Steps between C-alpha positions, in 0.01 A plus 500: 500500500495133580227247511418214739694204359217264443299756306811608316568139395139451376503828308841430352397150393196636320706770334762262362230262383334790315818570308438184296847369568567141599237414758630396841248323730422667824687242707825540303472879500442486875817292555699742289365799698577340836852415384547864397512437125311773329586759229551760770698287736383364838185682613618513862847650415340752269251620766754492781738718302233770472382454861856541632562798274190667638623450861851623414384799292145581604508843335593339167322170484130451583393144556126426451305177503232453239259357755537804733446730206182313392363507857575867567568659164437861600746474792764348274444776241553761777815318615636490142426866442678589827796275420537678165493840676157601377256440783139580445398838639198536726318660212579208266383258768178699548438509121530123482819495289628192683192300405513641144856360466395171661218467247715600208769248589266218590564156349173512302564851364853420392397170349236676291724769361540479123874452528445209739251338269674557168863595565810289533807482719818433304805447710716369214469444126386143569290558815173669443201452732148630483438740784170331573695196629629709796142531638333182610317525832697711743333325793642402833477126582460363146767246583229307682354413158827339393720370771459189707524502880850355473606771254368767730680357798826476308494855379401623844788312658754635256359850546525483875851355486621774263313810618419476876858555620515817294175639641300460175166335565207404279149412607523140379133428579375704203 
């Protein structure tokens, strides 16, 4: 699953700030992001790798956008179930099982689970993060609260240059 780049940047910036590490101002973090310098490598290369894999091996790689999932969650849950080989039966649809799963996996429900509030993620001996840091807002369009018009235009330009020729499009107005 990928996320619209402006929202991804805003969310990532908040996450890294919450780690209590050396604080990088928004403008510097933005420059690093646009230059492709991040702990996970260039955002655009990362997303394109998964996008292309989903086109080359559609039975093995499912590519979803966070924004699409938020806008039509039940449809994406059905798509995921079908992709995994476990489509919902007519009876399950009738019984509201899709909506039950949507409710159970909602951002608010997951954020309020005890493990999310009190547990930790420990990738290495030195790297331990409180699970609650993984849940901030989960909203679409929060970048508008952080990015200037020039920042928005720059990310949109890079996104168009990198993704359009491959057929990957984002609704850059949100």
